[in-house]
Amino acid sequence: MEPLRALRCQLTLRWRNVAHRKALAITSPDRGDGRSWLAANLAIVFAQAGDRTLLIDADMRHPCQHRLFNVDNAVGLSALLTGRAVGRDVVRRIHPSLRLFVLPAGILPPNPQELLVRPMFESMLGRFSQLFDVIVLDTPAANETADAQILSARAGAAVVLARRNRTRVADLTATMASLSETGVNVIGSVVNEH
C-alpha cells in the first residue's frame, strides 16, 4: 500500500491542489493493464486519508468494480445516464467507517459512448463534485474506443497506466498524446509491475 500512498501524495501535489475539478480518470492503452485495480486502490487510499471519495465504474463495456467491492451491478451509471435512477439509489457506501462510495457501471448499454457524450454525464459529475472531495473514474481501454478520451476530457485530468513488459511504448505515447490534444491534464503515468 505504500506505493499507492506515495501516488496519492503526488496526485495531491500535482492535481488536487490546482484542479478546478475533483474528478480524475484512470486510463491505459489496453485491457488487462490493471486500470480497475489501480482505480479501486487509489480510491481506497484517498478515503483512508479522510477524503469523501467516489469511485465510478465508467467502463460500461467491461465493468469490474462491482466484483472488486462485491456490490450489486443491477443498477448503476447506465441507469443514471438514461434517467432510470437517481444518484442516491445507485451509489453504495463500502464501509461504515470509510468515506468510500462506489457507483457501479450497471447494466451494459448498447450505446455507452452516446451516454457519455450527453450533457447528463457532465451534469452528474457537477452534482457529485458538490458531494465528494475526490471522484475517481475507471475507464475502458483507450485503444479500443473513444470512451476513455471522452471520460478523461469530462474529468479534466487523467493518470495513464502502463503494464510492465506488456504495454508498447508507442501505444502509451499515443494514448497520452490523444488525451493532451483534447485538453486533458495528464498528471503522469504509472507502471504496473503485475
CSV table of C-alpha atoms in Angstrom, one decimal:
chain,number,residue,atom,x,y,z
A,1,MET,CA,0.0,0.0,0.0
A,2,GLU,CA,2.9,2.4,0.5
A,3,PRO,CA,3.4,2.9,-3.3
A,4,LEU,CA,-0.3,3.8,-3.5
A,5,ARG,CA,0.1,6.3,-0.6
A,6,ALA,CA,3.1,7.8,-2.4
A,7,LEU,CA,1.0,8.1,-5.6
A,8,ARG,CA,-1.8,9.8,-3.6
A,9,CYS,CA,0.7,12.3,-2.2
A,10,GLN,CA,2.0,13.1,-5.8
A,11,LEU,CA,-1.6,13.5,-7.0
A,12,THR,CA,-2.4,15.8,-4.1
A,13,LEU,CA,0.6,18.0,-5.0
A,14,ARG,CA,0.2,17.9,-8.8
A,15,TRP,CA,-3.6,17.7,-9.3
A,16,ARG,CA,-5.8,18.3,-6.2
A,17,ASN,CA,-4.1,21.5,-5.1
A,18,VAL,CA,-4.5,23.1,-8.5
A,19,ALA,CA,-7.5,21.3,-10.1
A,20,HIS,CA,-10.7,23.1,-10.9
A,21,ARG,CA,-12.4,19.7,-11.0
A,22,LYS,CA,-12.4,17.0,-8.4
A,23,ALA,CA,-12.5,14.1,-11.0
A,24,LEU,CA,-9.6,12.1,-12.1
A,25,ALA,CA,-9.7,9.4,-14.9
A,26,ILE,CA,-7.6,6.3,-14.7
A,27,THR,CA,-6.8,5.0,-18.2
A,28,SER,CA,-4.4,2.9,-20.1
A,29,PRO,CA,-3.9,1.8,-23.7
A,30,ASP,CA,-5.1,-1.8,-23.4
A,31,ARG,CA,-7.4,-4.1,-21.5
A,32,GLY,CA,-5.7,-6.1,-18.7
A,33,ASP,CA,-3.3,-3.3,-17.8
A,34,GLY,CA,-4.7,-3.0,-14.3
A,35,ARG,CA,-6.8,0.2,-14.6
A,36,SER,CA,-9.6,-1.1,-12.4
A,37,TRP,CA,-7.2,-2.4,-9.7
A,38,LEU,CA,-5.4,1.0,-9.6
A,39,ALA,CA,-8.7,3.0,-9.6
A,40,ALA,CA,-10.1,0.9,-6.8
A,41,ASN,CA,-7.0,1.1,-4.6
A,42,LEU,CA,-6.4,4.8,-5.3
A,43,ALA,CA,-10.0,5.5,-4.2
A,44,ILE,CA,-9.3,3.5,-1.0
A,45,VAL,CA,-6.2,5.4,-0.1
A,46,PHE,CA,-7.9,8.8,-0.7
A,47,ALA,CA,-10.8,7.6,1.6
A,48,GLN,CA,-8.3,6.4,4.2
A,49,ALA,CA,-6.8,9.9,4.2
A,50,GLY,CA,-10.3,11.2,5.2
A,51,ASP,CA,-11.5,12.4,1.8
A,52,ARG,CA,-15.1,11.6,0.9
A,53,THR,CA,-14.3,9.6,-2.2
A,54,LEU,CA,-16.5,8.3,-5.1
A,55,LEU,CA,-15.3,5.6,-7.4
A,56,ILE,CA,-17.2,5.5,-10.7
A,57,ASP,CA,-17.0,2.4,-12.8
A,58,ALA,CA,-17.3,4.2,-16.1
A,59,ASP,CA,-16.3,1.2,-18.1
A,60,MET,CA,-19.7,0.3,-19.5
A,61,ARG,CA,-18.1,-2.3,-21.8
A,62,HIS,CA,-16.2,-4.5,-19.4
A,63,PRO,CA,-17.0,-3.3,-15.8
A,64,CYS,CA,-15.4,-4.9,-12.8
A,65,GLN,CA,-15.7,-2.6,-9.8
A,66,HIS,CA,-18.9,-4.3,-8.7
A,67,ARG,CA,-16.9,-7.6,-8.4
A,68,LEU,CA,-13.9,-6.0,-6.6
A,69,PHE,CA,-16.2,-4.4,-4.0
A,70,ASN,CA,-18.9,-7.1,-4.0
A,71,VAL,CA,-21.8,-4.7,-4.8
A,72,ASP,CA,-24.9,-5.3,-6.9
A,73,ASN,CA,-24.5,-4.2,-10.5
A,74,ALA,CA,-28.2,-4.3,-11.5
A,75,VAL,CA,-28.5,-0.5,-11.3
A,76,GLY,CA,-25.6,1.9,-11.8
A,77,LEU,CA,-24.1,4.5,-14.1
A,78,SER,CA,-26.0,3.4,-17.2
A,79,ALA,CA,-29.3,3.8,-15.3
A,80,LEU,CA,-28.3,7.3,-14.1
A,81,LEU,CA,-27.4,8.4,-17.6
A,82,THR,CA,-30.6,7.2,-19.1
A,83,GLY,CA,-32.7,8.7,-16.3
A,84,ARG,CA,-33.9,5.4,-14.9
A,85,ALA,CA,-32.3,6.0,-11.5
A,86,VAL,CA,-31.1,8.9,-9.2
A,87,GLY,CA,-27.6,9.1,-7.6
A,88,ARG,CA,-28.7,8.2,-4.0
A,89,ASP,CA,-30.3,5.0,-5.4
A,90,VAL,CA,-27.1,3.7,-7.1
A,91,VAL,CA,-24.1,5.0,-5.1
A,92,ARG,CA,-23.1,2.4,-2.5
A,93,ARG,CA,-21.1,3.1,0.7
A,94,ILE,CA,-18.4,0.5,1.0
A,95,HIS,CA,-17.7,0.5,4.8
A,96,PRO,CA,-19.4,2.4,7.6
A,97,SER,CA,-16.2,4.0,8.9
A,98,LEU,CA,-14.6,4.5,5.5
A,99,ARG,CA,-15.6,7.5,3.4
A,100,LEU,CA,-15.6,5.4,0.2
A,101,PHE,CA,-18.5,5.1,-2.1
A,102,VAL,CA,-18.8,3.2,-5.4
A,103,LEU,CA,-21.1,3.8,-8.4
A,104,PRO,CA,-21.0,0.5,-10.4
A,105,ALA,CA,-21.5,0.6,-14.2
A,106,GLY,CA,-24.9,-1.1,-14.1
A,107,ILE,CA,-26.5,-3.0,-17.0
A,108,LEU,CA,-24.3,-2.8,-20.1
A,109,PRO,CA,-26.0,-0.4,-22.6
A,110,PRO,CA,-25.8,-0.9,-26.3
A,111,ASN,CA,-24.5,2.6,-26.7
A,112,PRO,CA,-22.1,3.5,-24.0
A,113,GLN,CA,-20.3,6.3,-25.9
A,114,GLU,CA,-23.6,8.0,-26.7
A,115,LEU,CA,-24.4,8.1,-23.0
A,116,LEU,CA,-21.0,9.6,-22.1
A,117,VAL,CA,-21.3,12.5,-24.5
A,118,ARG,CA,-24.7,13.5,-23.3
A,119,PRO,CA,-25.0,16.6,-21.1
A,120,MET,CA,-26.4,14.4,-18.4
A,121,PHE,CA,-22.9,13.0,-17.7
A,122,GLU,CA,-21.4,16.5,-17.2
A,123,SER,CA,-24.3,17.4,-15.0
A,124,MET,CA,-23.9,14.3,-12.9
A,125,LEU,CA,-20.2,15.0,-12.4
A,126,GLY,CA,-21.1,18.5,-11.3
A,127,ARG,CA,-23.6,17.2,-8.7
A,128,PHE,CA,-21.1,14.6,-7.4
A,129,SER,CA,-18.4,17.3,-7.2
A,130,GLN,CA,-20.5,19.1,-4.6
A,131,LEU,CA,-20.9,15.9,-2.5
A,132,PHE,CA,-17.4,14.3,-2.8
A,133,ASP,CA,-13.8,15.5,-2.2
A,134,VAL,CA,-12.4,13.1,-4.9
A,135,ILE,CA,-14.0,11.3,-7.8
A,136,VAL,CA,-12.0,8.5,-9.5
A,137,LEU,CA,-13.2,7.3,-12.9
A,138,ASP,CA,-12.3,3.8,-14.0
A,139,THR,CA,-12.3,4.0,-17.8
A,140,PRO,CA,-12.2,1.4,-20.7
A,141,ALA,CA,-9.0,0.8,-22.6
A,142,ALA,CA,-8.0,3.8,-24.7
A,143,ASN,CA,-7.1,1.7,-27.8
A,144,GLU,CA,-10.5,0.1,-28.0
A,145,THR,CA,-12.9,3.0,-28.1
A,146,ALA,CA,-13.0,6.8,-27.6
A,147,ASP,CA,-14.7,6.3,-24.2
A,148,ALA,CA,-11.5,6.8,-22.2
A,149,GLN,CA,-10.8,10.1,-24.1
A,150,ILE,CA,-14.4,11.3,-23.5
A,151,LEU,CA,-14.2,10.4,-19.8
A,152,SER,CA,-10.8,11.9,-19.3
A,153,ALA,CA,-11.9,15.1,-21.0
A,154,ARG,CA,-15.0,15.3,-18.8
A,155,ALA,CA,-12.8,14.7,-15.7
A,156,GLY,CA,-10.2,17.2,-16.9
A,157,ALA,CA,-7.3,15.2,-15.6
A,158,ALA,CA,-6.0,11.7,-16.1
A,159,VAL,CA,-3.4,9.2,-15.0
A,160,VAL,CA,-2.2,6.8,-17.7
A,161,LEU,CA,-1.3,3.3,-16.6
A,162,ALA,CA,1.2,1.0,-18.4
A,163,ARG,CA,1.8,-2.6,-17.7
A,164,ARG,CA,5.5,-3.6,-17.5
A,165,ASN,CA,6.7,-5.9,-20.3
A,166,ARG,CA,3.3,-5.6,-22.0
A,167,THR,CA,2.3,-2.1,-22.9
A,168,ARG,CA,4.1,-0.9,-26.0
A,169,VAL,CA,5.8,2.5,-25.8
A,170,ALA,CA,4.1,3.6,-29.0
A,171,ASP,CA,0.6,2.8,-27.6
A,172,LEU,CA,1.4,4.6,-24.3
A,173,THR,CA,2.7,7.7,-26.2
A,174,ALA,CA,-0.3,7.7,-28.5
A,175,THR,CA,-2.7,7.5,-25.5
A,176,MET,CA,-1.0,10.3,-23.7
A,177,ALA,CA,-0.9,12.5,-26.9
A,178,SER,CA,-4.5,12.0,-27.7
A,179,LEU,CA,-5.5,13.0,-24.2
A,180,SER,CA,-3.3,16.0,-24.2
A,181,GLU,CA,-4.6,17.1,-27.6
A,182,THR,CA,-8.1,17.3,-26.2
A,183,GLY,CA,-7.1,19.5,-23.3
A,184,VAL,CA,-6.8,16.7,-20.6
A,185,ASN,CA,-4.3,17.4,-17.9
A,186,VAL,CA,-2.2,14.2,-18.0
A,187,ILE,CA,-0.9,14.2,-14.4
A,188,GLY,CA,1.5,11.4,-15.1
A,189,SER,CA,1.9,7.7,-15.8
A,190,VAL,CA,2.1,4.7,-13.5
A,191,VAL,CA,3.8,1.4,-14.3
A,192,ASN,CA,2.0,-1.7,-13.1
A,193,GLU,CA,4.5,-4.5,-12.4
A,194,HIS,CA,2.0,-7.3,-12.3
